[in-house]
Every structure is written in C-alpha cells, then in structure tokens.
Amino acid sequence: MDRDGCGCEVCADVRGPTDETAAIVRQHGWCALRVAGGDVEFAYTVGLWHSFRLPEIAMFGLDGDAMQSWLNRCADIVRTAGWPAEGVPFPGVIDEVEVQLRPIDESWREAFFGTARQFYRGRAVPVWQLVWPDETGRWAWDEGSSDGSRVHQPRAWLPVTEHPVGRWRLTAEFLSGLGAMRPQ
C-alpha cells in the first residue's frame, strides 16, 4: 500500500498499463511523452509530481521532438530555479524566446492526459501549460498575435466549453465526450 507517496504506479509498487513510463520515471525522475496527431500534436511530462511534487507540464502545437526536448529543459529549470509565477515569462526553455506556465483547467484532463491519468492511477495531479509566443513575441491572447500562436496551441487554462471554437476545443470535446452534450 502507498502510505507516503503520490499514489502512482511507482509509489504503489504495482504493474500497470504504463510500465514503460514508470521505468523511465524510476530512472530519470520524469519522462516527456509525445502525442502525434496531425493538427493536434502535443507533448507532456509524467513523473514530475511523483519525483518532485511539481505540476506536470504540457506543450502544444510545435514539432513533437522539439517539444519533448523543451519540456525536459523546462523541468530542469523549475526543479533548480523554482516554479515561476503564473503568467510570468522566463527564459532558457526555447532558445532566445521567453515562455510562460499557466495552469490547465481540469476539463482538458480526460481528453489529453490519459497516460498520466493511468500512471497516477486516477489521481488528478496538476498540469500546467508551457505557452510560447509568436515570432514577434506576442502571446496568443495579445492583440495582433499571429495565427501561429493562437491556432497551434490551446488556451487550456480556460474550461474546454469556454475555449474559442477550433481544432483544440473540438478535439477535447470529442475525446472527452463533451461534444455529445452540445445542443444541435
């Protein structure tokens, strides 16, 4: 029984659907998973909560291999420098570009973070979004930001039902079953 741990497969010492992920977490402290899906590619960490009691981190809309690398850099930064305040830009993750961390609303969990859900055996651990600006340094919510930053990454700090209509909201609604609840 897991008395002092986070309830994950490692702490509970059980075999489960994420054995490969658990092995990487045991060895390195966390892993960065890539989820390829055409227009909705993203990556996220599993194990930061287990190893350091830090929120897991997710990143959306860029090259999957690069996102995995940036998530690992971000994890190293927050482990050593501390967790930055919400919405405060910080350097060191993407070369010459500041990023921000924002808490992801619970309504995105079912659709996008299945491996984390399985690893933590159903326990809802915090997940924050690593947000990147467009090529001019504007954030997705800024006036005049490019389609690149607005379309390619969700505003996952909003509930799915309040997110602007587009690929991310539709994918989240479909994968979590929310789309069936929408009036016709």
CSV table of C-alpha atoms in Angstrom, one decimal:
chain,number,residue,atom,x,y,z
A,1,MET,CA,0.0,0.0,0.0
A,2,ASP,CA,1.2,3.5,-0.8
A,3,ARG,CA,1.2,5.5,2.5
A,4,ASP,CA,3.5,8.4,1.9
A,5,GLY,CA,3.7,8.6,-1.9
A,6,CYS,CA,1.6,10.1,-4.6
A,7,GLY,CA,-0.4,7.0,-5.4
A,8,CYS,CA,1.2,6.4,-8.7
A,9,GLU,CA,2.3,3.0,-10.1
A,10,VAL,CA,5.9,3.6,-8.8
A,11,CYS,CA,4.8,4.5,-5.2
A,12,ALA,CA,2.2,1.8,-5.0
A,13,ASP,CA,4.7,-0.7,-6.5
A,14,VAL,CA,2.2,-2.1,-8.9
A,15,ARG,CA,2.4,-3.1,-12.5
A,16,GLY,CA,0.0,-1.3,-14.8
A,17,PRO,CA,-0.6,0.0,-18.2
A,18,THR,CA,2.2,2.5,-18.0
A,19,ASP,CA,5.1,0.1,-17.1
A,20,GLU,CA,7.4,1.6,-19.7
A,21,THR,CA,6.7,5.1,-18.5
A,22,ALA,CA,7.2,4.0,-14.9
A,23,ALA,CA,10.6,2.6,-15.7
A,24,ILE,CA,11.7,5.9,-17.2
A,25,VAL,CA,10.4,7.8,-14.2
A,26,ARG,CA,12.3,5.5,-11.8
A,27,GLN,CA,15.5,6.1,-13.8
A,28,HIS,CA,15.2,9.8,-14.6
A,29,GLY,CA,12.6,11.3,-12.4
A,30,TRP,CA,10.1,12.0,-15.2
A,31,CYS,CA,9.6,11.4,-18.9
A,32,ALA,CA,8.3,13.6,-21.7
A,33,LEU,CA,5.7,11.9,-23.9
A,34,ARG,CA,5.0,12.9,-27.4
A,35,VAL,CA,1.4,12.6,-28.8
A,36,ALA,CA,1.4,12.8,-32.5
A,37,GLY,CA,-2.0,13.6,-34.0
A,38,GLY,CA,-1.6,15.6,-37.2
A,39,ASP,CA,-3.1,19.0,-36.4
A,40,VAL,CA,-3.2,18.4,-32.6
A,41,GLU,CA,0.4,17.3,-31.8
A,42,PHE,CA,1.4,17.9,-28.2
A,43,ALA,CA,3.7,16.5,-25.5
A,44,TYR,CA,3.6,16.4,-21.8
A,45,THR,CA,5.6,15.2,-18.8
A,46,VAL,CA,4.8,12.3,-16.5
A,47,GLY,CA,6.6,11.9,-13.2
A,48,LEU,CA,7.3,15.5,-12.1
A,49,TRP,CA,4.6,15.2,-9.4
A,50,HIS,CA,5.9,11.8,-8.3
A,51,SER,CA,9.5,12.8,-8.1
A,52,PHE,CA,9.4,16.5,-7.1
A,53,ARG,CA,5.8,17.3,-6.2
A,54,LEU,CA,5.9,19.7,-9.2
A,55,PRO,CA,3.0,20.0,-11.6
A,56,GLU,CA,3.3,18.1,-14.9
A,57,ILE,CA,3.9,20.3,-17.9
A,58,ALA,CA,2.3,20.1,-21.3
A,59,MET,CA,3.2,21.9,-24.6
A,60,PHE,CA,1.1,22.1,-27.7
A,61,GLY,CA,1.4,22.8,-31.4
A,62,LEU,CA,5.1,22.7,-32.3
A,63,ASP,CA,7.3,19.9,-33.6
A,64,GLY,CA,6.9,16.9,-31.2
A,65,ASP,CA,10.6,16.0,-30.8
A,66,ALA,CA,11.4,19.6,-30.1
A,67,MET,CA,8.5,19.9,-27.6
A,68,GLN,CA,9.9,16.8,-25.7
A,69,SER,CA,13.3,18.5,-25.5
A,70,TRP,CA,11.8,21.8,-24.4
A,71,LEU,CA,9.7,20.1,-21.7
A,72,ASN,CA,12.9,18.4,-20.4
A,73,ARG,CA,14.6,21.8,-20.3
A,74,CYS,CA,11.7,23.4,-18.5
A,75,ALA,CA,11.6,20.5,-16.0
A,76,ASP,CA,15.3,21.1,-15.3
A,77,ILE,CA,14.7,24.8,-14.9
A,78,VAL,CA,11.8,24.6,-12.5
A,79,ARG,CA,13.5,21.9,-10.4
A,80,THR,CA,16.6,24.1,-9.9
A,81,ALA,CA,15.2,27.6,-10.0
A,82,GLY,CA,11.8,27.0,-8.6
A,83,TRP,CA,8.3,27.2,-10.2
A,84,PRO,CA,7.7,30.6,-11.8
A,85,ALA,CA,4.6,32.6,-11.0
A,86,GLU,CA,1.7,32.1,-13.3
A,87,GLY,CA,1.9,34.2,-16.5
A,88,VAL,CA,5.5,35.5,-15.7
A,89,PRO,CA,7.7,35.0,-18.8
A,90,PHE,CA,11.0,33.2,-18.2
A,91,PRO,CA,14.0,32.3,-20.5
A,92,GLY,CA,16.0,29.2,-21.0
A,93,VAL,CA,13.5,26.7,-22.5
A,94,ILE,CA,13.3,27.7,-26.1
A,95,ASP,CA,16.5,29.5,-27.4
A,96,GLU,CA,16.1,33.3,-27.3
A,97,VAL,CA,12.4,33.1,-26.6
A,98,GLU,CA,10.6,33.5,-23.2
A,99,VAL,CA,7.8,31.2,-22.3
A,100,GLN,CA,5.1,31.1,-19.6
A,101,LEU,CA,3.5,28.5,-17.5
A,102,ARG,CA,-0.3,28.6,-16.9
A,103,PRO,CA,-2.4,26.0,-15.0
A,104,ILE,CA,-4.5,23.8,-17.3
A,105,ASP,CA,-8.2,23.6,-16.5
A,106,GLU,CA,-9.4,20.2,-15.2
A,107,SER,CA,-11.8,19.8,-18.2
A,108,TRP,CA,-8.8,19.1,-20.5
A,109,ARG,CA,-7.6,16.1,-18.5
A,110,GLU,CA,-9.8,13.4,-19.9
A,111,ALA,CA,-9.1,14.2,-23.5
A,112,PHE,CA,-5.3,14.8,-23.4
A,113,PHE,CA,-3.5,13.2,-20.4
A,114,GLY,CA,-4.5,9.6,-20.4
A,115,THR,CA,-1.1,8.2,-19.7
A,116,ALA,CA,-0.6,10.5,-16.8
A,117,ARG,CA,-4.1,9.5,-15.5
A,118,GLN,CA,-3.1,5.8,-15.7
A,119,PHE,CA,0.3,6.4,-14.2
A,120,TYR,CA,-1.2,8.2,-11.2
A,121,ARG,CA,-3.9,5.5,-11.0
A,122,GLY,CA,-6.8,8.0,-11.5
A,123,ARG,CA,-5.5,10.7,-9.1
A,124,ALA,CA,-5.8,14.2,-10.6
A,125,VAL,CA,-2.4,15.8,-10.4
A,126,PRO,CA,-1.8,19.4,-11.5
A,127,VAL,CA,-0.8,20.0,-15.1
A,128,TRP,CA,0.4,23.4,-16.4
A,129,GLN,CA,0.7,24.5,-20.0
A,130,LEU,CA,4.1,25.7,-21.3
A,131,VAL,CA,2.9,28.7,-23.5
A,132,TRP,CA,5.1,30.1,-26.3
A,133,PRO,CA,4.7,33.5,-28.1
A,134,ASP,CA,4.6,34.1,-31.8
A,135,GLU,CA,7.6,35.2,-33.9
A,136,THR,CA,7.1,38.8,-32.8
A,137,GLY,CA,6.9,38.0,-29.1
A,138,ARG,CA,3.2,38.3,-28.7
A,139,TRP,CA,1.2,35.8,-26.7
A,140,ALA,CA,-1.8,34.0,-28.1
A,141,TRP,CA,-4.2,36.3,-26.2
A,142,ASP,CA,-2.4,39.5,-27.2
A,143,GLU,CA,-4.0,41.9,-29.8
A,144,GLY,CA,-2.3,41.3,-33.1
A,145,SER,CA,-0.7,37.9,-32.3
A,146,SER,CA,-0.2,35.7,-35.3
A,147,ASP,CA,-2.3,32.7,-36.2
A,148,GLY,CA,0.7,30.6,-35.4
A,149,SER,CA,0.5,31.1,-31.6
A,150,ARG,CA,-3.3,31.5,-31.5
A,151,VAL,CA,-4.3,28.4,-33.6
A,152,HIS,CA,-1.5,26.0,-32.8
A,153,GLN,CA,-1.8,26.0,-29.1
A,154,PRO,CA,-4.9,25.8,-27.0
A,155,ARG,CA,-5.8,28.2,-24.2
A,156,ALA,CA,-6.1,25.3,-21.9
A,157,TRP,CA,-6.3,27.4,-18.8
A,158,LEU,CA,-9.9,28.1,-20.0
A,159,PRO,CA,-12.5,25.4,-19.5
A,160,VAL,CA,-13.0,23.4,-22.7
A,161,THR,CA,-16.5,24.8,-23.1
A,162,GLU,CA,-15.2,28.4,-22.9
A,163,HIS,CA,-12.3,27.9,-25.3
A,164,PRO,CA,-12.7,29.5,-28.8
A,165,VAL,CA,-14.1,27.2,-31.3
A,166,GLY,CA,-11.4,25.4,-33.3
A,167,ARG,CA,-9.3,22.3,-33.6
A,168,TRP,CA,-8.3,22.1,-29.9
A,169,ARG,CA,-11.8,22.6,-28.5
A,170,LEU,CA,-13.3,20.2,-31.0
A,171,THR,CA,-10.7,17.5,-30.2
A,172,ALA,CA,-11.2,17.9,-26.5
A,173,GLU,CA,-14.9,17.8,-26.8
A,174,PHE,CA,-14.8,14.7,-29.0
A,175,LEU,CA,-12.2,12.8,-26.8
A,176,SER,CA,-13.9,13.6,-23.5
A,177,GLY,CA,-17.4,13.1,-24.7
A,178,LEU,CA,-18.4,16.8,-24.2
A,179,GLY,CA,-19.4,17.1,-27.9
A,180,ALA,CA,-22.3,14.8,-27.3
A,181,MET,CA,-23.6,17.2,-24.7
A,182,ARG,CA,-23.6,20.2,-27.1
A,183,PRO,CA,-27.0,21.4,-28.3
A,184,GLN,CA,-27.6,20.9,-32.0
